[in-house]
Coordinates of C-alpha atoms and ligand atoms in Angstrom, one line a residue:
Chain A
M30 CA -31.5 -90.1 16.5
N31 CA -30.1 -92.4 14.2
K32 CA -28.0 -91.3 11.0
M33 CA -30.5 -90.7 8.5
E34 CA -32.6 -89.0 11.1
K35 CA -29.9 -86.8 11.0
A36 CA -29.6 -86.4 7.5
L37 CA -33.1 -85.7 7.3
H38 CA -32.7 -83.1 10.2
E39 CA -30.0 -81.5 8.4
L40 CA -32.1 -80.9 5.2
S41 CA -34.9 -79.5 7.1
E42 CA -32.5 -76.9 8.7
M43 CA -32.0 -75.6 5.2
D44 CA -35.5 -75.1 5.3
D45 CA -35.5 -73.3 8.6
L46 CA -32.3 -71.1 7.5
A47 CA -34.4 -69.9 4.2
A48 CA -37.3 -69.0 6.7
Q49 CA -35.3 -66.7 8.4
E50 CA -35.4 -63.0 8.0
S51 CA -32.5 -60.3 6.6
P52 CA -32.3 -57.9 3.9
I53 CA -30.7 -60.6 1.8
H54 CA -33.5 -63.0 2.5
N55 CA -36.0 -60.5 1.5
L56 CA -34.5 -60.0 -2.3
H57 CA -36.3 -61.4 -5.0
P58 CA -35.0 -65.0 -5.5
L59 CA -34.5 -64.3 -9.4
A60 CA -32.4 -61.4 -8.6
K61 CA -30.2 -63.7 -6.2
L62 CA -29.8 -66.4 -8.7
L63 CA -28.5 -63.9 -11.3
A64 CA -26.2 -62.5 -9.0
T65 CA -24.9 -66.0 -7.9
V66 CA -24.8 -67.2 -11.4
A67 CA -22.5 -63.8 -12.7
Y68 CA -20.5 -64.8 -9.4
I69 CA -19.9 -68.4 -10.3
V70 CA -19.1 -67.4 -14.3
T71 CA -16.5 -64.8 -12.9
V72 CA -15.1 -66.7 -10.6
V73 CA -14.7 -69.8 -13.0
S74 CA -13.4 -67.2 -15.7
F75 CA -9.9 -66.5 -13.9
D76 CA -7.0 -67.6 -15.3
K77 CA -5.5 -70.5 -13.3
Y78 CA -2.3 -68.3 -12.0
D79 CA -4.4 -65.3 -11.3
L80 CA -4.5 -66.0 -7.6
T81 CA -4.4 -62.1 -6.9
G82 CA -7.1 -61.4 -8.8
L83 CA -9.5 -64.3 -7.6
I84 CA -8.8 -63.9 -3.8
I85 CA -10.7 -60.6 -3.8
F86 CA -14.0 -62.5 -4.6
V87 CA -13.9 -63.8 -1.4
L88 CA -15.9 -60.5 0.1
F89 CA -19.1 -61.3 -1.7
P90 CA -19.7 -64.7 0.4
I91 CA -18.3 -62.9 3.2
L92 CA -20.6 -60.1 2.7
L93 CA -23.6 -62.2 2.4
F94 CA -22.8 -64.3 5.8
Q95 CA -23.0 -60.9 7.5
L96 CA -26.0 -59.4 6.1
S97 CA -28.2 -62.7 5.9
G98 CA -26.8 -63.7 9.6
I99 CA -26.2 -67.5 8.2
P100 CA -23.0 -68.4 10.5
V101 CA -20.5 -69.7 8.4
R102 CA -19.5 -72.6 10.5
T103 CA -23.2 -74.0 9.2
C104 CA -21.9 -73.7 5.8
F105 CA -18.9 -75.2 6.4
Y106 CA -20.4 -78.1 8.4
K107 CA -23.1 -78.7 5.4
L108 CA -20.6 -78.9 2.8
R109 CA -18.1 -81.1 5.0
I110 CA -18.8 -84.1 2.3
V111 CA -17.9 -82.2 -0.8
L112 CA -15.6 -79.7 0.4
P113 CA -12.4 -82.3 0.6
L114 CA -13.9 -83.3 -3.1
V115 CA -13.7 -79.8 -4.7
M116 CA -10.3 -79.4 -3.0
A117 CA -9.1 -82.6 -4.5
V118 CA -9.5 -81.5 -7.8
G119 CA -6.3 -79.5 -8.0
L120 CA -4.2 -81.6 -5.6
F121 CA -1.9 -83.1 -8.5
N122 CA -0.8 -79.8 -10.1
P123 CA 2.0 -79.4 -8.3
F124 CA 3.7 -82.6 -9.8
F125 CA 2.6 -81.7 -13.2
D126 CA 3.4 -78.1 -13.5
R127 CA 7.3 -77.5 -11.7
A128 CA 8.3 -74.4 -13.5
P129 CA 9.0 -71.6 -11.0
L130 CA 6.2 -68.4 -11.5
F131 CA 8.0 -66.5 -8.6
M132 CA 10.2 -66.3 -5.9
L133 CA 8.7 -66.2 -2.3
G134 CA 12.1 -65.2 -0.5
N135 CA 14.3 -68.0 -1.3
V136 CA 11.7 -70.4 -2.3
A137 CA 10.4 -70.4 -6.0
V138 CA 6.7 -71.3 -6.2
S139 CA 6.0 -73.1 -9.0
G140 CA 2.7 -72.7 -11.0
G141 CA 1.6 -75.9 -10.0
V142 CA 1.2 -74.6 -6.5
V143 CA -0.3 -71.5 -7.5
S144 CA -2.6 -73.2 -10.1
M145 CA -3.6 -75.5 -7.4
I146 CA -4.8 -73.0 -4.5
T147 CA -6.3 -71.1 -7.4
L148 CA -8.4 -74.1 -8.5
M149 CA -9.2 -75.1 -4.7
L150 CA -10.5 -71.3 -4.2
K151 CA -12.6 -71.3 -7.2
G152 CA -14.1 -74.5 -5.8
V153 CA -14.5 -72.9 -2.5
F154 CA -16.1 -70.0 -3.3
C155 CA -18.5 -71.4 -5.9
L156 CA -19.7 -73.9 -3.2
M157 CA -20.2 -70.9 -0.7
A158 CA -22.4 -69.0 -3.2
A159 CA -24.4 -72.1 -4.1
F160 CA -24.9 -72.7 -0.6
L161 CA -25.5 -69.0 0.2
L162 CA -28.2 -68.7 -2.4
M163 CA -30.1 -72.3 -1.1
A164 CA -29.5 -71.2 2.1
T165 CA -31.4 -67.6 2.0
T166 CA -34.0 -68.4 -0.8
G167 CA -35.3 -72.1 -0.2
I168 CA -36.0 -75.0 -2.9
D169 CA -39.4 -73.8 -3.5
K170 CA -38.8 -70.0 -4.3
L171 CA -35.7 -71.2 -6.5
C172 CA -37.7 -73.2 -8.5
A173 CA -40.1 -70.7 -8.8
A174 CA -37.1 -68.0 -10.3
L175 CA -36.3 -70.9 -12.5
R176 CA -39.9 -71.0 -13.8
M177 CA -39.5 -67.3 -14.3
L178 CA -36.6 -67.5 -16.4
H179 CA -38.5 -69.9 -18.5
L180 CA -37.2 -73.3 -17.9
P181 CA -39.5 -75.8 -18.8
P182 CA -42.2 -76.7 -16.1
M183 CA -41.3 -80.5 -16.2
L184 CA -37.5 -80.0 -15.5
V185 CA -38.0 -77.6 -12.3
T186 CA -41.0 -79.7 -11.3
L187 CA -38.4 -82.7 -11.4
M188 CA -35.8 -80.7 -9.4
L189 CA -38.3 -80.0 -6.9
L190 CA -39.7 -83.6 -6.5
T191 CA -36.4 -84.8 -6.5
Y192 CA -35.2 -82.5 -3.1
R193 CA -38.6 -84.1 -1.7
Y194 CA -37.7 -87.4 -2.7
V195 CA -34.5 -87.5 -1.2
G196 CA -36.3 -86.8 2.0
V197 CA -38.9 -89.5 1.4
M198 CA -36.3 -92.2 1.0
T199 CA -34.2 -91.0 4.0
E200 CA -37.4 -91.3 6.2
E201 CA -37.7 -95.0 5.1
L202 CA -34.5 -95.6 5.5
A203 CA -34.6 -94.1 9.2
V204 CA -37.3 -96.6 9.7
M205 CA -35.6 -99.7 8.3
T206 CA -32.4 -98.9 10.1
D207 CA -34.1 -98.2 13.6
A208 CA -36.2 -101.5 12.9
Y209 CA -33.0 -103.7 11.8
H210 CA -31.1 -102.6 14.8
L211 CA -33.7 -103.2 17.3
R212 CA -33.5 -106.8 16.3
A213 CA -29.6 -106.8 16.1
P214 CA -28.4 -105.1 19.2
G215 CA -24.8 -104.4 19.3
Q216 CA -24.1 -104.8 15.5
K217 CA -22.5 -102.2 13.9
G218 CA -24.1 -101.2 10.4
I219 CA -25.8 -103.7 8.3
Q220 CA -24.5 -106.9 7.8
F221 CA -23.1 -107.4 4.4
S222 CA -25.5 -110.4 3.9
A223 CA -28.5 -108.4 4.5
W224 CA -27.4 -105.4 2.2
G225 CA -29.5 -107.0 -0.9
S226 CA -32.8 -107.1 0.6
F227 CA -32.2 -104.1 2.7
L228 CA -31.7 -102.0 -0.4
G229 CA -34.3 -104.1 -2.5
Q230 CA -36.9 -103.4 0.3
L231 CA -35.8 -99.4 0.7
L232 CA -36.5 -99.2 -3.4
L233 CA -39.8 -100.9 -3.2
R234 CA -40.7 -99.0 -0.2
S235 CA -39.8 -95.7 -1.1
M236 CA -41.7 -96.3 -4.4
D237 CA -44.7 -97.2 -3.2
R238 CA -44.5 -94.2 -1.1
A239 CA -43.8 -92.0 -3.9
E240 CA -46.7 -93.5 -5.7
E241 CA -49.0 -92.6 -2.7
L242 CA -47.4 -89.4 -2.8
Y243 CA -48.3 -88.9 -6.2
S244 CA -51.7 -90.1 -6.4
S245 CA -52.4 -87.8 -3.1
M246 CA -51.2 -85.0 -5.4
Q247 CA -53.5 -85.9 -8.3
L248 CA -56.4 -86.2 -6.1
R249 CA -55.7 -82.8 -5.3
G250 CA -55.9 -81.4 -8.8
Y251 CA -52.5 -81.7 -9.6
H252 CA -52.1 -82.2 -13.4
G253 CA -48.3 -81.3 -14.4
H254 CA -48.5 -77.7 -13.3
F255 CA -46.9 -76.4 -10.2
H256 CA -47.9 -73.7 -8.3
Y257 CA -44.8 -72.3 -6.8
V258 CA -44.6 -70.3 -3.7
K259 CA -45.8 -67.0 -4.0
I260 CA -42.5 -64.5 -4.8
N261 CA -42.7 -60.7 -4.2
R262 CA -42.8 -58.4 -7.2
I263 CA -39.6 -57.3 -8.3
R264 CA -38.5 -54.2 -6.8
P265 CA -36.1 -51.2 -8.0
A266 CA -33.8 -52.7 -5.0
D267 CA -33.6 -55.8 -6.4
V268 CA -32.8 -54.7 -10.1
L269 CA -30.0 -52.8 -8.4
Y270 CA -28.6 -55.8 -6.2
V271 CA -28.4 -57.5 -9.5
V272 CA -26.9 -54.6 -11.4
A273 CA -24.3 -53.6 -8.8
C274 CA -23.2 -57.3 -8.3
V275 CA -22.7 -57.7 -11.8
A276 CA -21.2 -54.2 -12.4
V277 CA -18.5 -54.8 -9.3
F278 CA -17.8 -58.6 -10.4
V279 CA -16.9 -57.1 -14.0
L280 CA -15.1 -54.3 -12.6
L281 CA -12.8 -56.5 -10.2
R282 CA -12.6 -59.2 -12.9
I283 CA -11.0 -56.4 -15.4
V284 CA -9.3 -54.4 -12.9
P285 CA -6.3 -55.9 -10.6
V286 CA -7.6 -54.5 -7.7
T287 CA -5.2 -56.7 -5.3
Q288 CA -2.2 -55.9 -7.4
L289 CA -2.6 -52.1 -7.5
M290 CA -3.1 -52.4 -3.6
G291 CA 0.0 -54.5 -3.5
N292 CA 1.9 -51.9 -5.5
Q293 CA 0.6 -49.1 -3.3
F294 CA 2.3 -50.8 -0.5
V295 CA 5.3 -52.5 -2.2
G296 CA 6.1 -49.5 -4.3
Chain B
M10 CA -74.3 -89.6 -5.5
I11 CA -71.9 -92.6 -5.4
E12 CA -72.9 -95.9 -6.7
F13 CA -71.1 -99.2 -7.3
K14 CA -73.0 -101.4 -9.8
H15 CA -71.6 -104.9 -9.5
V16 CA -67.7 -104.3 -9.2
S17 CA -65.2 -106.6 -8.9
F18 CA -61.4 -106.2 -8.6
A19 CA -58.3 -108.2 -8.1
Y20 CA -54.8 -107.0 -7.8
E21 CA -53.3 -110.2 -8.8
K22 CA -55.2 -112.6 -11.1
N23 CA -57.2 -115.4 -9.5
A24 CA -57.3 -113.7 -6.2
P25 CA -60.4 -111.6 -5.9
V26 CA -60.4 -108.6 -3.7
L27 CA -63.9 -107.1 -4.3
K28 CA -66.5 -109.6 -5.5
D29 CA -69.8 -108.1 -7.4
L30 CA -70.0 -105.3 -5.2
S31 CA -73.2 -103.0 -5.6
F32 CA -74.4 -100.1 -3.0
H33 CA -75.3 -96.3 -3.3
V34 CA -74.8 -93.5 -1.0
K35 CA -77.2 -90.8 -1.1
K36 CA -76.2 -87.1 -1.1
G37 CA -75.4 -86.2 2.5
E38 CA -75.7 -89.5 3.9
T39 CA -72.8 -90.6 6.0
V40 CA -71.8 -94.2 5.6
G41 CA -69.3 -96.2 7.7
L42 CA -67.5 -98.9 5.7
I43 CA -66.3 -101.7 8.2
G44 CA -64.9 -105.0 7.9
A45 CA -61.9 -106.9 9.0
N46 CA -58.3 -106.5 7.9
G47 CA -57.9 -107.0 4.4
A48 CA -61.6 -107.1 3.6
G49 CA -61.4 -104.6 0.9
K50 CA -62.3 -101.6 2.2
S51 CA -59.0 -99.2 1.2
T52 CA -59.5 -100.7 -2.0
V53 CA -63.2 -99.8 -2.5
M54 CA -61.9 -96.4 -2.0
K55 CA -59.4 -96.6 -4.5
L56 CA -61.8 -97.4 -6.9
L57 CA -64.2 -94.8 -6.1
L58 CA -61.3 -91.9 -6.8
G59 CA -60.0 -94.0 -9.8
L60 CA -56.7 -94.8 -8.5
L61 CA -57.7 -98.3 -9.4
S62 CA -60.0 -99.6 -12.3
G63 CA -61.7 -103.0 -12.2
E64 CA -65.0 -104.6 -13.8
G65 CA -68.4 -102.8 -13.5
D66 CA -69.4 -99.4 -12.8
V67 CA -68.5 -96.9 -10.0
L68 CA -70.8 -93.6 -10.2
V69 CA -70.1 -90.3 -8.6
D70 CA -73.1 -88.1 -9.5
G71 CA -74.4 -90.2 -11.9
T72 CA -70.9 -89.8 -13.8
R73 CA -68.8 -92.8 -14.4
V74 CA -65.5 -92.9 -12.9
E75 CA -63.0 -93.4 -16.1
K76 CA -60.0 -91.9 -17.4
N77 CA -61.6 -88.7 -19.1
T78 CA -63.8 -87.8 -16.4
L79 CA -61.5 -88.1 -13.6
G80 CA -60.3 -84.5 -13.1
Q81 CA -64.2 -83.9 -12.7
I82 CA -64.6 -86.4 -10.2
R83 CA -61.8 -86.0 -8.1
K84 CA -62.7 -82.7 -7.7
K85 CA -66.0 -83.5 -5.6
L86 CA -64.0 -85.7 -3.6
G87 CA -61.4 -85.2 -0.6
F88 CA -59.7 -88.5 0.3
V89 CA -57.9 -88.7 3.7
L90 CA -55.6 -91.4 3.2
Q91 CA -54.9 -94.4 5.4
N92 CA -51.6 -93.4 5.7
S93 CA -50.9 -89.5 6.5
D94 CA -47.2 -89.8 5.8
N95 CA -48.0 -90.2 2.0
Q96 CA -50.3 -87.5 1.9
M97 CA -48.5 -84.9 3.0
F98 CA -45.5 -83.4 0.5
M99 CA -45.0 -80.0 0.9
P100 CA -42.6 -78.7 3.4
T101 CA -44.9 -77.4 5.7
V102 CA -48.7 -77.7 6.7
Y103 CA -49.9 -74.9 5.3
E104 CA -48.1 -75.0 1.9
D105 CA -49.9 -78.7 1.7
M106 CA -53.2 -77.1 2.8
I107 CA -53.2 -74.4 -0.1
F108 CA -51.7 -76.9 -2.7
G109 CA -55.3 -78.1 -3.6
P110 CA -57.3 -75.2 -3.6
L111 CA -54.3 -73.6 -6.0
N112 CA -54.4 -76.3 -8.2
Y113 CA -58.1 -75.8 -8.7
M114 CA -57.5 -72.4 -9.8
L115 CA -58.5 -70.5 -6.5
S116 CA -56.4 -67.0 -5.7
R117 CA -53.9 -67.1 -3.0
E118 CA -55.8 -65.3 -0.9
E119 CA -58.9 -67.3 -1.6
A120 CA -56.8 -70.3 -0.3
E121 CA -55.3 -69.1 2.4
K122 CA -58.7 -68.1 4.0
R123 CA -59.8 -71.7 3.1
A124 CA -56.8 -73.4 4.9
D125 CA -57.1 -70.7 7.9
A126 CA -60.9 -72.0 8.3
A127 CA -60.1 -75.3 8.1
L128 CA -57.3 -75.1 10.6
E129 CA -59.9 -73.1 13.0
Q130 CA -62.4 -75.8 12.5
L131 CA -60.0 -78.3 13.8
G132 CA -58.8 -76.4 16.3
I133 CA -55.1 -76.8 15.3
T134 CA -53.8 -73.3 14.2
D135 CA -50.7 -73.7 16.3
L136 CA -49.8 -76.4 13.3
K137 CA -50.2 -73.7 10.4
H138 CA -46.5 -73.2 10.0
R139 CA -45.0 -76.4 11.3
H140 CA -42.7 -78.6 9.2
N141 CA -44.5 -81.5 8.1
H142 CA -42.3 -84.3 9.1
K143 CA -41.3 -82.9 12.7
L144 CA -45.1 -83.6 13.4
S145 CA -46.3 -86.6 15.5
G146 CA -48.4 -89.3 14.4
G147 CA -51.5 -87.6 15.3
E148 CA -50.7 -84.2 14.5
K149 CA -50.2 -85.3 10.7
R150 CA -53.2 -86.8 11.1
M151 CA -55.4 -83.5 12.0
A152 CA -53.1 -81.9 9.4
A153 CA -53.9 -84.3 6.3
I154 CA -58.0 -84.0 7.7
A155 CA -57.4 -80.3 7.3
T156 CA -55.7 -80.5 3.8
I157 CA -58.9 -82.2 2.4
L158 CA -61.3 -80.2 4.3
A159 CA -59.5 -76.5 2.5
M160 CA -60.7 -78.4 -0.5
E161 CA -64.3 -77.6 0.2
P162 CA -65.2 -81.3 -1.8
D163 CA -68.7 -82.3 -2.1
A164 CA -67.9 -85.5 -0.6
I165 CA -65.5 -86.7 1.9
L166 CA -63.8 -90.2 1.9
M167 CA -61.6 -91.1 4.9
D168 CA -59.3 -94.0 5.8
E169 CA -59.1 -94.8 9.3
P170 CA -59.2 -91.1 10.4
T171 CA -59.3 -91.6 14.0
A172 CA -56.1 -94.3 14.1
A173 CA -53.2 -92.8 15.7
L174 CA -55.0 -90.1 17.4
D175 CA -55.5 -89.5 21.4
P176 CA -58.8 -89.3 22.8
Y177 CA -59.1 -85.8 22.7
N178 CA -58.6 -85.5 19.0
R179 CA -60.4 -88.6 18.8
R180 CA -63.4 -86.7 19.8
V181 CA -62.3 -83.5 17.8
V182 CA -62.3 -85.9 14.5
I183 CA -65.8 -87.0 15.6
N184 CA -67.2 -84.1 16.3
T185 CA -65.9 -82.4 13.1
I186 CA -67.3 -85.3 10.9
N187 CA -70.6 -84.6 12.2
S188 CA -70.5 -80.7 11.7
L189 CA -69.8 -81.5 8.1
P190 CA -72.6 -81.4 5.9
Q191 CA -71.1 -83.5 3.1
T192 CA -71.8 -86.8 2.0
K193 CA -69.0 -89.3 4.1
L194 CA -67.8 -92.6 3.3
I195 CA -65.5 -93.6 6.4
T196 CA -63.9 -96.6 7.4
S197 CA -62.5 -97.8 10.5
H198 CA -62.0 -100.4 13.0
D199 CA -63.1 -97.8 15.7
L200 CA -66.5 -99.1 15.9
D201 CA -67.8 -96.5 18.4
M202 CA -66.5 -93.7 16.1
I203 CA -68.4 -95.3 13.2
L204 CA -71.5 -95.3 15.6
D205 CA -71.1 -92.0 16.6
T206 CA -71.0 -90.6 13.1
C207 CA -72.7 -92.7 10.9
E208 CA -76.5 -93.7 10.4
R209 CA -75.7 -96.1 7.7
V210 CA -73.1 -99.4 8.1
I211 CA -71.9 -101.3 5.1
L212 CA -70.0 -104.7 6.4
L213 CA -67.7 -106.1 4.2
D214 CA -66.0 -109.5 4.5
R215 CA -63.4 -111.4 2.0
G216 CA -64.8 -108.5 -0.6
E217 CA -68.0 -108.9 -0.3
I218 CA -71.0 -107.1 1.3
V219 CA -72.6 -109.3 3.8
A220 CA -74.5 -106.6 5.6
D221 CA -76.2 -103.1 4.6
G222 CA -78.0 -101.4 7.1
L223 CA -78.7 -99.0 9.8
A224 CA -75.6 -98.5 12.0
K225 CA -77.3 -99.1 15.4
D226 CA -78.4 -102.4 14.1
I227 CA -75.7 -104.2 12.8
L228 CA -73.2 -102.8 15.3
T229 CA -75.2 -104.2 18.0
D230 CA -75.7 -107.9 16.3
K231 CA -73.1 -109.7 18.2
A232 CA -74.0 -113.0 16.1
L233 CA -73.4 -111.1 12.6
L234 CA -70.2 -109.5 13.8
E235 CA -68.5 -112.7 15.6
A236 CA -69.3 -114.6 12.2
H237 CA -67.2 -111.9 10.2
R238 CA -64.4 -111.7 12.2
M239 CA -65.3 -108.6 14.2
E240 CA -66.7 -107.6 17.6
L241 CA -69.1 -105.5 19.0
P242 CA -68.3 -101.8 19.8
F243 CA -66.7 -101.2 23.1
C244 CA -69.7 -99.7 24.5
F245 CA -71.9 -102.3 23.9
A246 CA -69.6 -105.2 25.0
G247 CA -70.0 -104.5 28.8
R248 CA -67.4 -105.6 31.0
A249 CA -67.1 -109.1 32.6
Ligands
ATP303 N1 -50.9 -103.4 -3.9 C1 -51.6 -104.7 -3.4 N2 -51.1 -105.6 -4.6 C2 -51.6 -107.0 -4.3 N3 -52.6 -107.1 -3.0 C3 -53.0 -106.0 -2.4 C4 -52.7 -104.8 -2.8 N4 -53.0 -103.8 -1.7 C5 -54.0 -105.0 -1.1 N5 -54.2 -106.0 -1.8 C6 -54.7 -107.1 -0.7 O1 -56.2 -106.7 -1.0 C7 -56.7 -107.2 0.0 C8 -57.5 -106.0 0.2 O2 -57.1 -104.9 1.0 P1 -57.5 -103.8 1.5 O3 -56.2 -102.8 1.7 O4 -58.7 -103.1 0.6 O5 -58.1 -103.9 2.7 P2 -58.9 -103.1 3.9 O6 -60.0 -103.5 4.1 O7 -58.2 -101.8 4.0 O8 -57.8 -103.9 5.4 P3 -57.3 -102.9 6.6 O9 -58.5 -102.6 7.6 O10 -56.0 -103.5 6.9 O11 -56.7 -101.4 6.1 C9 -56.0 -107.8 1.0 O12 -56.1 -109.0 0.9 C10 -54.8 -107.4 0.8 O13 -53.5 -108.2 1.1
MG304 MG1 -57.3 -100.1 4.7

């Protein structure tokens, strides 16, 4: 397998994950979508120094990992590229915000350090939640759920096709890199001088394929209205899930549980 | 059912690909469209489906193929593309198969029934839930044929249906073609397959019809075939 095929394989692994069975997988996609959005909004809304309040929110992804049987390892492996970027966001805070916030033993912890950690956690939490949504739902059901929220059909179809199109382009890239390396043995990567024609070809080829794919869709009666996968009716359990999630999030947002617990021990 | 009346077509100016083509395929007929590489076979298919438009008239069931009749015409035609990779776009074979029927307002149950029947007919029920991009070339082709059968079209167009198939699956496809009551237009370089499936053959060379007649006449005419960059089917070629 070359690199591109690996990438393709990883993409299809997301579909495989979504095809598994678990109580979380079985929840209505709309319920999962709403709960995830609620989670992200709550997490993001925390104050930049409110590390103690935020930390308890790690429980939601942990619970989901447990219940859905999706390995935590897989999540971090798949997010390995974006994770560092998200983590890098708050990296400079310690340099700008040096005012000591509290003392840890003899060391003064500055506001910058706390806000850096808070920012990083926010990023990681949100990514995990989004990953879990995707891994337990799948792109098709997710799009169906978005349609239920009355997002414009054009937008949703575009999203779905973009997701597929990444696959098409990766496939073309895989074929082309193989063809290149078969005739350039021992070469690492693709020579700079060949980049221009390589990229041009890639674009043309994937455009050709996209066009043929599109006509194949048209020939089978596609007129801009996509029939998304069948999803079950909304059951009481789904409603309960959303309500419970939102209630817990709000509660944890308002009541500083971690602090209270801490006070129990300390004081 | 399918009629070409003085059809000409060019992708680029001054390089005509089809020149004044006329033929008529009757309902229920199975016609083989043969010719060397670049003769214009795939182009004929695309004109018929309204993916391209040229000069002259292309008629399906007496209706001219043009912009406002496309929906109606495409519903009657099922097209198996030369490259199956470009035909399948849903994640799994099954989802691809119900895509067409759902677009034609069938219920999901009905669509699933059709999909199952088509898989059964081709003997590939085990492919139902496989991921499209993990199929082998031949499996993809079988699945692509299945997606078209599931649409139950009035006429089936196949561009190279047996390319990339092993002898067993090639035979399955030939038997399937023979068992389908629909009108069929098939292009192929596999002349033995054409001989096994088509009673009539149209021979195309550089965009012109050079012969149109019974398969058993044209496919045994060594001089004619060789004059147009073709060879006898293997079963007649004899062994040296
Ligand atoms: N998109 C295009 N742009 C320009 N020329 C094209 C295009 N597609 C095909 N042609 C040309 O049109 C001619 C007929 O092509 P067509 O694909 O119909 O051939 P074919 O009979 O199907 O050949 P094959 O047996 O190789 O599939 C060829 O000379 C080809 O180079
Ligand atoms: Mg062709």
